[in-house]
Structure formats: C-alpha cells, structure tokens
CSV table of N, CA and C in Angstrom, one decimal:
chain,number,residue,atom,x,y,z
A,1,MET,N,-8.3,-48.3,5.4
A,1,MET,CA,-8.8,-47.9,4.2
A,1,MET,C,-9.9,-46.8,4.4
A,2,ARG,N,-10.7,-47.0,5.4
A,2,ARG,CA,-11.8,-46.1,5.6
A,2,ARG,C,-11.2,-44.7,6.0
A,3,THR,N,-10.1,-44.7,6.8
A,3,THR,CA,-9.5,-43.4,7.2
A,3,THR,C,-8.9,-42.7,6.0
A,4,TRP,N,-8.4,-43.4,5.1
A,4,TRP,CA,-7.8,-42.9,3.8
A,4,TRP,C,-8.9,-42.2,3.0
A,5,LYS,N,-10.1,-42.8,2.9
A,5,LYS,CA,-11.2,-42.2,2.2
A,5,LYS,C,-11.7,-40.9,2.9
A,6,ASN,N,-11.7,-40.9,4.3
A,6,ASN,CA,-12.0,-39.7,5.0
A,6,ASN,C,-11.1,-38.5,4.7
A,7,TYR,N,-9.8,-38.9,4.7
A,7,TYR,CA,-8.8,-37.8,4.3
A,7,TYR,C,-9.0,-37.3,2.9
A,8,LEU,N,-9.3,-38.2,2.0
A,8,LEU,CA,-9.6,-37.7,0.6
A,8,LEU,C,-10.8,-36.8,0.5
A,9,CYS,N,-11.9,-37.2,1.3
A,9,CYS,CA,-13.1,-36.4,1.3
A,9,CYS,C,-12.8,-35.0,1.9
A,10,MET,N,-12.0,-34.9,2.9
A,10,MET,CA,-11.7,-33.7,3.6
A,10,MET,C,-10.8,-32.8,2.6
A,11,LEU,N,-9.9,-33.5,1.9
A,11,LEU,CA,-9.1,-32.7,0.9
A,11,LEU,C,-9.9,-32.2,-0.2
A,12,ALA,N,-10.8,-33.0,-0.7
A,12,ALA,CA,-11.7,-32.5,-1.8
A,12,ALA,C,-12.6,-31.4,-1.3
A,13,ALA,N,-13.1,-31.4,-0.1
A,13,ALA,CA,-13.9,-30.3,0.4
A,13,ALA,C,-13.0,-29.0,0.6
A,14,LEU,N,-11.8,-29.2,1.0
A,14,LEU,CA,-10.9,-28.0,1.1
A,14,LEU,C,-10.6,-27.4,-0.2
A,15,VAL,N,-10.4,-28.2,-1.2
A,15,VAL,CA,-10.1,-27.7,-2.6
A,15,VAL,C,-11.3,-27.0,-3.1
A,16,VAL,N,-12.5,-27.6,-3.0
A,16,VAL,CA,-13.7,-26.9,-3.5
A,16,VAL,C,-14.0,-25.6,-2.8
A,17,THR,N,-13.8,-25.6,-1.4
A,17,THR,CA,-14.0,-24.4,-0.7
A,17,THR,C,-13.0,-23.3,-1.1
A,18,LEU,N,-11.7,-23.6,-1.3
A,18,LEU,CA,-10.8,-22.6,-1.8
A,18,LEU,C,-11.1,-22.1,-3.2
A,19,GLY,N,-11.6,-23.0,-4.0
A,19,GLY,CA,-11.9,-22.7,-5.4
A,19,GLY,C,-13.1,-21.7,-5.5
A,20,PHE,N,-14.0,-21.7,-4.5
A,20,PHE,CA,-15.1,-20.7,-4.5
A,20,PHE,C,-14.8,-19.4,-3.8
A,21,THR,N,-13.7,-19.3,-3.1
A,21,THR,CA,-13.3,-18.1,-2.5
A,21,THR,C,-12.8,-17.1,-3.5
A,22,SER,N,-13.3,-15.9,-3.6
A,22,SER,CA,-12.8,-15.0,-4.5
A,22,SER,C,-12.4,-13.7,-3.8
A,23,CYS,N,-11.2,-13.4,-3.8
A,23,CYS,CA,-10.6,-12.2,-3.3
A,23,CYS,C,-9.9,-11.5,-4.5
A,24,GLU,N,-10.3,-10.3,-4.8
A,24,GLU,CA,-9.6,-9.6,-5.9
A,24,GLU,C,-8.2,-9.2,-5.4
A,25,SER,N,-7.2,-9.4,-6.2
A,25,SER,CA,-5.9,-9.0,-5.9
A,25,SER,C,-5.7,-7.5,-6.1
A,26,ASP,N,-4.7,-6.9,-5.5
A,26,ASP,CA,-4.4,-5.5,-5.7
A,26,ASP,C,-4.2,-5.2,-7.2
A,27,GLU,N,-3.6,-6.1,-7.9
A,27,GLU,CA,-3.4,-5.9,-9.4
A,27,GLU,C,-4.7,-5.9,-10.1
A,28,ASP,N,-5.6,-6.7,-9.7
A,28,ASP,CA,-7.0,-6.8,-10.4
A,28,ASP,C,-7.7,-5.5,-10.1
A,29,ILE,N,-7.7,-5.0,-8.9
A,29,ILE,CA,-8.4,-3.8,-8.6
A,29,ILE,C,-7.8,-2.6,-9.4
A,30,GLY,N,-6.4,-2.6,-9.4
A,30,GLY,CA,-5.8,-1.5,-10.2
A,30,GLY,C,-6.1,-1.5,-11.7
A,31,PHE,N,-6.1,-2.7,-12.2
A,31,PHE,CA,-6.5,-2.9,-13.6
A,31,PHE,C,-7.9,-2.4,-13.9
A,32,ASP,N,-8.8,-2.7,-13.0
A,32,ASP,CA,-10.2,-2.3,-13.1
A,32,ASP,C,-10.3,-0.8,-13.1
A,33,LEU,N,-9.4,-0.1,-12.3
A,33,LEU,CA,-9.4,1.3,-12.2
A,33,LEU,C,-8.8,2.0,-13.4
A,34,SER,N,-7.7,1.4,-13.9
A,34,SER,CA,-6.8,2.1,-14.9
A,34,SER,C,-6.9,1.6,-16.3
A,35,GLY,N,-7.4,0.3,-16.5
A,35,GLY,CA,-7.4,-0.3,-17.8
A,35,GLY,C,-6.0,-0.4,-18.4
A,36,LEU,N,-5.8,-0.5,-19.7
A,36,LEU,CA,-4.5,-0.6,-20.3
A,36,LEU,C,-3.9,0.8,-20.5
A,37,TYR,N,-4.7,1.8,-20.8
A,37,TYR,CA,-4.1,3.1,-21.2
A,37,TYR,C,-4.7,4.2,-20.4
A,38,GLY,N,-5.3,4.0,-19.3
A,38,GLY,CA,-5.9,5.0,-18.5
A,38,GLY,C,-7.4,5.1,-18.7
A,39,VAL,N,-8.2,5.3,-17.6
A,39,VAL,CA,-9.6,5.3,-17.7
A,39,VAL,C,-10.1,6.5,-16.8
A,40,THR,N,-11.1,7.2,-17.2
A,40,THR,CA,-11.7,8.3,-16.5
A,40,THR,C,-13.0,7.9,-15.9
A,41,TRP,N,-13.2,8.1,-14.6
A,41,TRP,CA,-14.4,7.7,-13.8
A,41,TRP,C,-15.0,9.0,-13.2
A,42,PHE,N,-16.3,8.9,-13.1
A,42,PHE,CA,-17.1,10.0,-12.4
A,42,PHE,C,-17.4,9.6,-11.0
A,43,GLY,N,-17.3,10.5,-10.1
A,43,GLY,CA,-17.7,10.2,-8.7
A,43,GLY,C,-17.7,11.3,-7.8
A,44,ASP,N,-18.2,11.2,-6.6
A,44,ASP,CA,-18.2,12.2,-5.6
A,44,ASP,C,-17.1,11.8,-4.6
A,45,MET,N,-16.0,12.5,-4.7
A,45,MET,CA,-14.8,12.2,-3.8
A,45,MET,C,-14.8,13.1,-2.6
A,46,GLY,N,-16.0,13.7,-2.3
A,46,GLY,CA,-16.1,14.5,-1.1
A,46,GLY,C,-15.4,15.9,-1.2
A,47,ALA,N,-15.1,16.4,-2.4
A,47,ALA,CA,-14.4,17.6,-2.6
A,47,ALA,C,-15.4,18.8,-2.5
A,48,GLY,N,-14.9,19.9,-2.1
A,48,GLY,CA,-15.7,21.1,-2.0
A,48,GLY,C,-14.7,22.3,-2.2
A,49,ASP,N,-15.3,23.4,-2.6
A,49,ASP,CA,-14.5,24.6,-2.9
A,49,ASP,C,-14.3,25.4,-1.6
A,50,SER,N,-13.6,26.5,-1.6
A,50,SER,CA,-13.3,27.3,-0.4
A,50,SER,C,-14.5,27.7,0.4
A,51,TRP,N,-15.7,27.8,-0.2
A,51,TRP,CA,-16.9,28.2,0.4
A,51,TRP,C,-17.8,27.1,0.8
A,52,GLY,N,-17.3,25.8,0.6
A,52,GLY,CA,-18.1,24.7,1.0
A,52,GLY,C,-19.0,24.1,0.0
A,53,GLU,N,-19.0,24.7,-1.2
A,53,GLU,CA,-19.9,24.2,-2.3
A,53,GLU,C,-19.4,22.9,-2.8
A,54,PRO,N,-20.3,21.9,-2.9
A,54,PRO,CA,-19.8,20.5,-3.3
A,54,PRO,C,-19.3,20.5,-4.8
A,55,LEU,N,-18.3,19.7,-5.0
A,55,LEU,CA,-17.8,19.5,-6.4
A,55,LEU,C,-17.8,18.0,-6.8
A,56,ASP,N,-18.1,17.8,-8.0
A,56,ASP,CA,-18.0,16.4,-8.6
A,56,ASP,C,-16.6,16.2,-9.2
A,57,SER,N,-16.2,15.0,-9.3
A,57,SER,CA,-14.9,14.6,-9.8
A,57,SER,C,-14.9,13.8,-11.0
A,58,TYR,N,-14.1,14.1,-12.0
A,58,TYR,CA,-13.8,13.2,-13.1
A,58,TYR,C,-12.3,12.8,-12.8
A,59,ILE,N,-12.2,11.6,-12.4
A,59,ILE,CA,-10.8,11.1,-11.9
A,59,ILE,C,-10.3,10.1,-12.9
A,60,THR,N,-9.0,10.3,-13.3
A,60,THR,CA,-8.4,9.5,-14.3
A,60,THR,C,-7.2,8.8,-13.7
A,61,PHE,N,-7.2,7.4,-13.8
A,61,PHE,CA,-6.2,6.6,-13.3
A,61,PHE,C,-5.4,6.1,-14.5
A,62,THR,N,-4.1,6.2,-14.4
A,62,THR,CA,-3.2,5.6,-15.5
A,62,THR,C,-2.2,4.8,-14.7
A,63,SER,N,-2.0,3.5,-15.1
A,63,SER,CA,-1.2,2.6,-14.4
A,63,SER,C,0.3,2.8,-14.8
A,64,GLY,N,1.2,2.4,-13.9
A,64,GLY,CA,2.6,2.5,-14.2
A,64,GLY,C,3.1,1.2,-14.8
A,65,SER,N,4.3,0.7,-14.3
A,65,SER,CA,4.8,-0.5,-14.8
A,65,SER,C,4.0,-1.7,-14.4
A,66,ARG,N,3.3,-1.6,-13.3
A,66,ARG,CA,2.4,-2.6,-12.8
A,66,ARG,C,1.0,-2.0,-12.7
A,67,PRO,N,-0.1,-2.8,-12.7
A,67,PRO,CA,-1.4,-2.2,-12.7
A,67,PRO,C,-1.9,-1.8,-11.3
A,68,ASP,N,-1.1,-2.0,-10.2
A,68,ASP,CA,-1.5,-1.7,-8.9
A,68,ASP,C,-1.0,-0.3,-8.4
A,69,HIS,N,-0.4,0.5,-9.3
A,69,HIS,CA,0.1,1.8,-9.0
A,69,HIS,C,0.2,2.6,-10.3
A,70,GLY,N,0.3,4.0,-10.1
A,70,GLY,CA,0.4,4.8,-11.2
A,70,GLY,C,0.2,6.3,-10.9
A,71,VAL,N,-0.2,7.1,-11.9
A,71,VAL,CA,-0.4,8.5,-11.7
A,71,VAL,C,-1.8,8.8,-12.2
A,72,GLY,N,-2.3,10.0,-11.9
A,72,GLY,CA,-3.6,10.4,-12.3
A,72,GLY,C,-3.9,11.9,-12.2
A,73,THR,N,-5.1,12.2,-12.6
A,73,THR,CA,-5.6,13.6,-12.5
A,73,THR,C,-7.0,13.6,-12.0
A,74,GLU,N,-7.4,14.6,-11.3
A,74,GLU,CA,-8.8,14.8,-10.8
A,74,GLU,C,-9.3,16.1,-11.3
A,75,ASP,N,-10.2,16.2,-12.2
A,75,ASP,CA,-10.9,17.4,-12.6
A,75,ASP,C,-12.1,17.6,-11.8
A,76,LEU,N,-12.2,18.8,-11.2
A,76,LEU,CA,-13.4,19.1,-10.4
A,76,LEU,C,-14.3,20.1,-11.0
A,77,TYR,N,-15.6,19.8,-10.9
A,77,TYR,CA,-16.7,20.7,-11.5
A,77,TYR,C,-17.7,20.9,-10.4
A,78,TYR,N,-18.4,22.0,-10.5
A,78,TYR,CA,-19.5,22.3,-9.6
A,78,TYR,C,-20.7,21.3,-9.9
A,79,THR,N,-21.4,20.9,-8.8
A,79,THR,CA,-22.5,20.0,-9.0
A,79,THR,C,-23.8,20.6,-9.4
A,80,ILE,N,-23.9,21.9,-9.4
A,80,ILE,CA,-25.1,22.6,-9.9
A,80,ILE,C,-24.9,23.2,-11.2
A,81,PRO,N,-25.9,23.3,-12.0
A,81,PRO,CA,-25.8,24.0,-13.4
A,81,PRO,C,-25.2,25.4,-13.2
A,82,PRO,N,-24.4,25.8,-14.0
A,82,PRO,CA,-24.0,25.3,-15.3
A,82,PRO,C,-22.8,24.4,-15.3
A,83,PHE,N,-22.5,23.7,-14.1
A,83,PHE,CA,-21.4,22.7,-14.0
A,83,PHE,C,-20.1,23.3,-14.4
A,84,GLU,N,-19.7,24.4,-13.8
A,84,GLU,CA,-18.5,25.1,-14.2
A,84,GLU,C,-17.3,24.4,-13.7
A,85,TYR,N,-16.2,24.5,-14.4
A,85,TYR,CA,-14.9,23.9,-14.1
A,85,TYR,C,-14.4,24.6,-12.9
A,86,TYR,N,-13.8,23.9,-11.9
A,86,TYR,CA,-13.2,24.5,-10.7
A,86,TYR,C,-11.6,24.4,-10.7
A,87,ASP,N,-11.1,23.1,-10.9
A,87,ASP,CA,-9.6,23.0,-10.8
A,87,ASP,C,-9.3,21.6,-11.2
A,88,THR,N,-8.0,21.3,-11.4
A,88,THR,CA,-7.4,20.0,-11.7
A,88,THR,C,-6.3,19.7,-10.8
A,89,TYR,N,-6.3,18.6,-10.2
A,89,TYR,CA,-5.2,18.1,-9.3
A,89,TYR,C,-4.5,16.9,-9.9
A,90,LYS,N,-3.2,16.8,-9.7
A,90,LYS,CA,-2.5,15.6,-10.1
A,90,LYS,C,-2.1,14.8,-8.9
A,91,PHE,N,-2.0,13.5,-9.1
A,91,PHE,CA,-1.7,12.6,-7.9
A,91,PHE,C,-1.0,11.4,-8.3
A,92,ASP,N,-0.4,10.7,-7.4
A,92,ASP,CA,0.2,9.4,-7.5
A,92,ASP,C,-0.8,8.5,-6.7
A,93,TRP,N,-0.9,7.2,-7.2
A,93,TRP,CA,-1.8,6.3,-6.5
A,93,TRP,C,-1.2,4.9,-6.5
A,94,PHE,N,-1.6,4.2,-5.5
A,94,PHE,CA,-1.2,2.7,-5.4
A,94,PHE,C,-2.3,2.0,-4.6
A,95,ILE,N,-2.3,0.7,-4.8
A,95,ILE,CA,-3.3,-0.1,-4.0
A,95,ILE,C,-2.5,-1.1,-3.2
A,96,GLU,N,-2.8,-1.2,-1.9
A,96,GLU,CA,-2.2,-2.1,-1.0
A,96,GLU,C,-3.2,-2.7,-0.1
A,97,ASN,N,-3.3,-4.0,-0.1
A,97,ASN,CA,-4.2,-4.8,0.7
A,97,ASN,C,-5.7,-4.3,0.5
A,98,GLY,N,-6.0,-4.0,-0.8
A,98,GLY,CA,-7.4,-3.7,-1.1
A,98,GLY,C,-7.7,-2.2,-0.9
A,99,ARG,N,-6.8,-1.4,-0.4
A,99,ARG,CA,-7.1,0.0,-0.1
A,99,ARG,C,-6.4,0.8,-1.2
A,100,LEU,N,-7.0,1.9,-1.6
A,100,LEU,CA,-6.5,2.8,-2.6
A,100,LEU,C,-5.9,4.0,-1.9
A,101,TYR,N,-4.6,4.2,-2.1
A,101,TYR,CA,-3.9,5.4,-1.5
A,101,TYR,C,-3.7,6.4,-2.6
A,102,ILE,N,-4.2,7.6,-2.4
A,102,ILE,CA,-4.0,8.7,-3.4
A,102,ILE,C,-3.2,9.8,-2.7
A,103,ASP,N,-2.0,10.2,-3.3
A,103,ASP,CA,-1.2,11.3,-2.8
A,103,ASP,C,-1.2,12.4,-3.8
A,104,TYR,N,-1.9,13.5,-3.5
A,104,TYR,CA,-2.0,14.7,-4.4
A,104,TYR,C,-0.7,15.5,-4.4
A,105,ASP,N,-0.5,16.2,-5.4
A,105,ASP,CA,0.7,17.0,-5.5
A,105,ASP,C,0.6,18.3,-4.6
A,106,THR,N,-0.6,18.5,-4.0
A,106,THR,CA,-0.7,19.6,-3.1
A,106,THR,C,-0.3,19.2,-1.7
A,107,GLY,N,0.1,17.9,-1.5
A,107,GLY,CA,0.5,17.4,-0.2
A,107,GLY,C,-0.6,16.7,0.6
A,108,GLU,N,-1.8,16.7,0.1
A,108,GLU,CA,-3.0,16.1,0.8
A,108,GLU,C,-3.0,14.6,0.3
A,109,SER,N,-3.4,13.7,1.2
A,109,SER,CA,-3.5,12.3,0.9
A,109,SER,C,-4.8,11.8,1.4
A,110,ILE,N,-5.4,10.8,0.6
A,110,ILE,CA,-6.6,10.1,1.1
A,110,ILE,C,-6.4,8.6,0.9
A,111,ILE,N,-7.1,7.9,1.7
A,111,ILE,CA,-7.2,6.4,1.6
A,111,ILE,C,-8.6,6.0,1.4
A,112,ILE,N,-8.8,5.2,0.4
A,112,ILE,CA,-10.2,4.8,0.0
A,112,ILE,C,-10.3,3.3,0.2
A,113,ASP,N,-11.3,2.9,1.1
A,113,ASP,CA,-11.6,1.4,1.3
A,113,ASP,C,-12.5,0.9,0.2
A,114,TYR,N,-12.3,-0.3,-0.2
A,114,TYR,CA,-13.2,-1.0,-1.2
A,114,TYR,C,-13.4,-0.2,-2.5
A,115,PRO,N,-12.3,0.2,-3.1
A,115,PRO,CA,-12.5,1.0,-4.4
A,115,PRO,C,-13.0,0.0,-5.5
A,116,HIS,N,-14.0,0.4,-6.2
A,116,HIS,CA,-14.6,-0.4,-7.3
A,116,HIS,C,-15.3,0.5,-8.3
A,117,VAL,N,-15.5,0.0,-9.4
A,117,VAL,CA,-16.2,0.8,-10.5
A,117,VAL,C,-17.4,0.0,-10.9
A,118,ASN,N,-18.4,0.8,-11.4
A,118,ASN,CA,-19.6,0.2,-11.9
A,118,ASN,C,-20.1,1.1,-13.0
A,119,GLY,N,-20.1,0.7,-14.2
A,119,GLY,CA,-20.5,1.5,-15.3
A,119,GLY,C,-19.4,2.6,-15.5
A,120,ASN,N,-19.8,3.9,-15.5
A,120,ASN,CA,-18.8,5.0,-15.5
A,120,ASN,C,-18.6,5.6,-14.2
A,121,TYR,N,-19.0,5.0,-13.1
A,121,TYR,CA,-18.9,5.5,-11.8
A,121,TYR,C,-17.9,4.9,-10.9
A,122,PHE,N,-17.2,5.7,-10.1
A,122,PHE,CA,-16.2,5.2,-9.2
A,122,PHE,C,-16.8,5.2,-7.8
A,123,TYR,N,-16.6,4.2,-7.0
A,123,TYR,CA,-17.2,4.1,-5.7
A,123,TYR,C,-16.1,3.7,-4.7
A,124,GLY,N,-16.3,4.0,-3.4
A,124,GLY,CA,-15.4,3.6,-2.4
A,124,GLY,C,-15.6,4.5,-1.2
A,125,GLY,N,-15.3,4.0,0.0
A,125,GLY,CA,-15.4,4.8,1.2
A,125,GLY,C,-14.1,5.5,1.6
A,126,ILE,N,-14.2,6.8,1.8
A,126,ILE,CA,-12.9,7.5,2.2
A,126,ILE,C,-12.6,7.1,3.6
A,127,PHE,N,-11.5,6.4,3.8
A,127,PHE,CA,-11.1,5.8,5.1
A,127,PHE,C,-10.5,6.9,5.9
A,128,SER,N,-9.6,7.7,5.3
A,128,SER,CA,-9.0,8.8,6.1
A,128,SER,C,-8.5,9.9,5.1
A,129,LYS,N,-8.4,11.1,5.6
A,129,LYS,CA,-7.9,12.2,4.9
A,129,LYS,C,-6.7,12.7,5.7
A,130,CYS,N,-5.6,12.9,5.1
A,130,CYS,CA,-4.4,13.3,5.8
A,130,CYS,C,-3.8,14.5,5.0
A,131,LEU,N,-3.2,15.5,5.8
A,131,LEU,CA,-2.6,16.6,5.2
A,131,LEU,C,-1.1,16.4,5.1
C-alpha cells in the first residue's frame, strides 16, 4: 500500500510540473503576430538603404488558412526626421519550432528567433540572413 501511495505522489508531482510548463505553440505565436485580420507592428528589422542609412519598419502580418503562416508587407521609413518613406517589400512568412521565417519577394530571406510583440512593437533576434 505504501508503494502505491508513492506512485500516486510521483504522478501528482508530474502532472503539476507539466501543468506549470508553458511553451507557446507556433499557432499561438502566429496569432499574436497576425491577429484575426492582420496587424501592423513597428520595429527595427536591421534594414538600411543603399548608403547604409538605418531604416525603421512597419511590418504587417496577415495569416493564411492557419495562424502560423501567411503573407505580409514591410514599409520602410528613414529613422531621422522628416521620416521619409523609402520602400515597401512583400513577403511570405511561417513559424516553425518557435522561429519566424520571412521570405521576401526580392529573394532575400531572414530567420528571427523568439519573435514576440509588446504594445505596438515587434521584437526578435535575427538568426540569419540569406540571399
């Protein structure tokens, strides 16, 4: 009987431990980025113009048939006043294993680790840039 109680205690501890573990699924991350009908976020995606001047991004994610993939646009503006418009790029995106993959229509691709949003800002670490 005592062994049976030990097994029940271990099972209860395992259930409680798993209950407190929170890993966001790819669908949850995608929904946070795109919402129901598309959401525009502000952020520094590391873009620059031909002369190396930094650009800020207004990036819009729109989900497809599932919230972990879709299409989007990135509108680029100069970071210094008068904040002039630079260009717009279209892209396809998907999330796999918590990483955000963005494939631009120009042929360039980037991978972003730990994509998340806070307020109106988009955050994440650029894991790699591919041409």
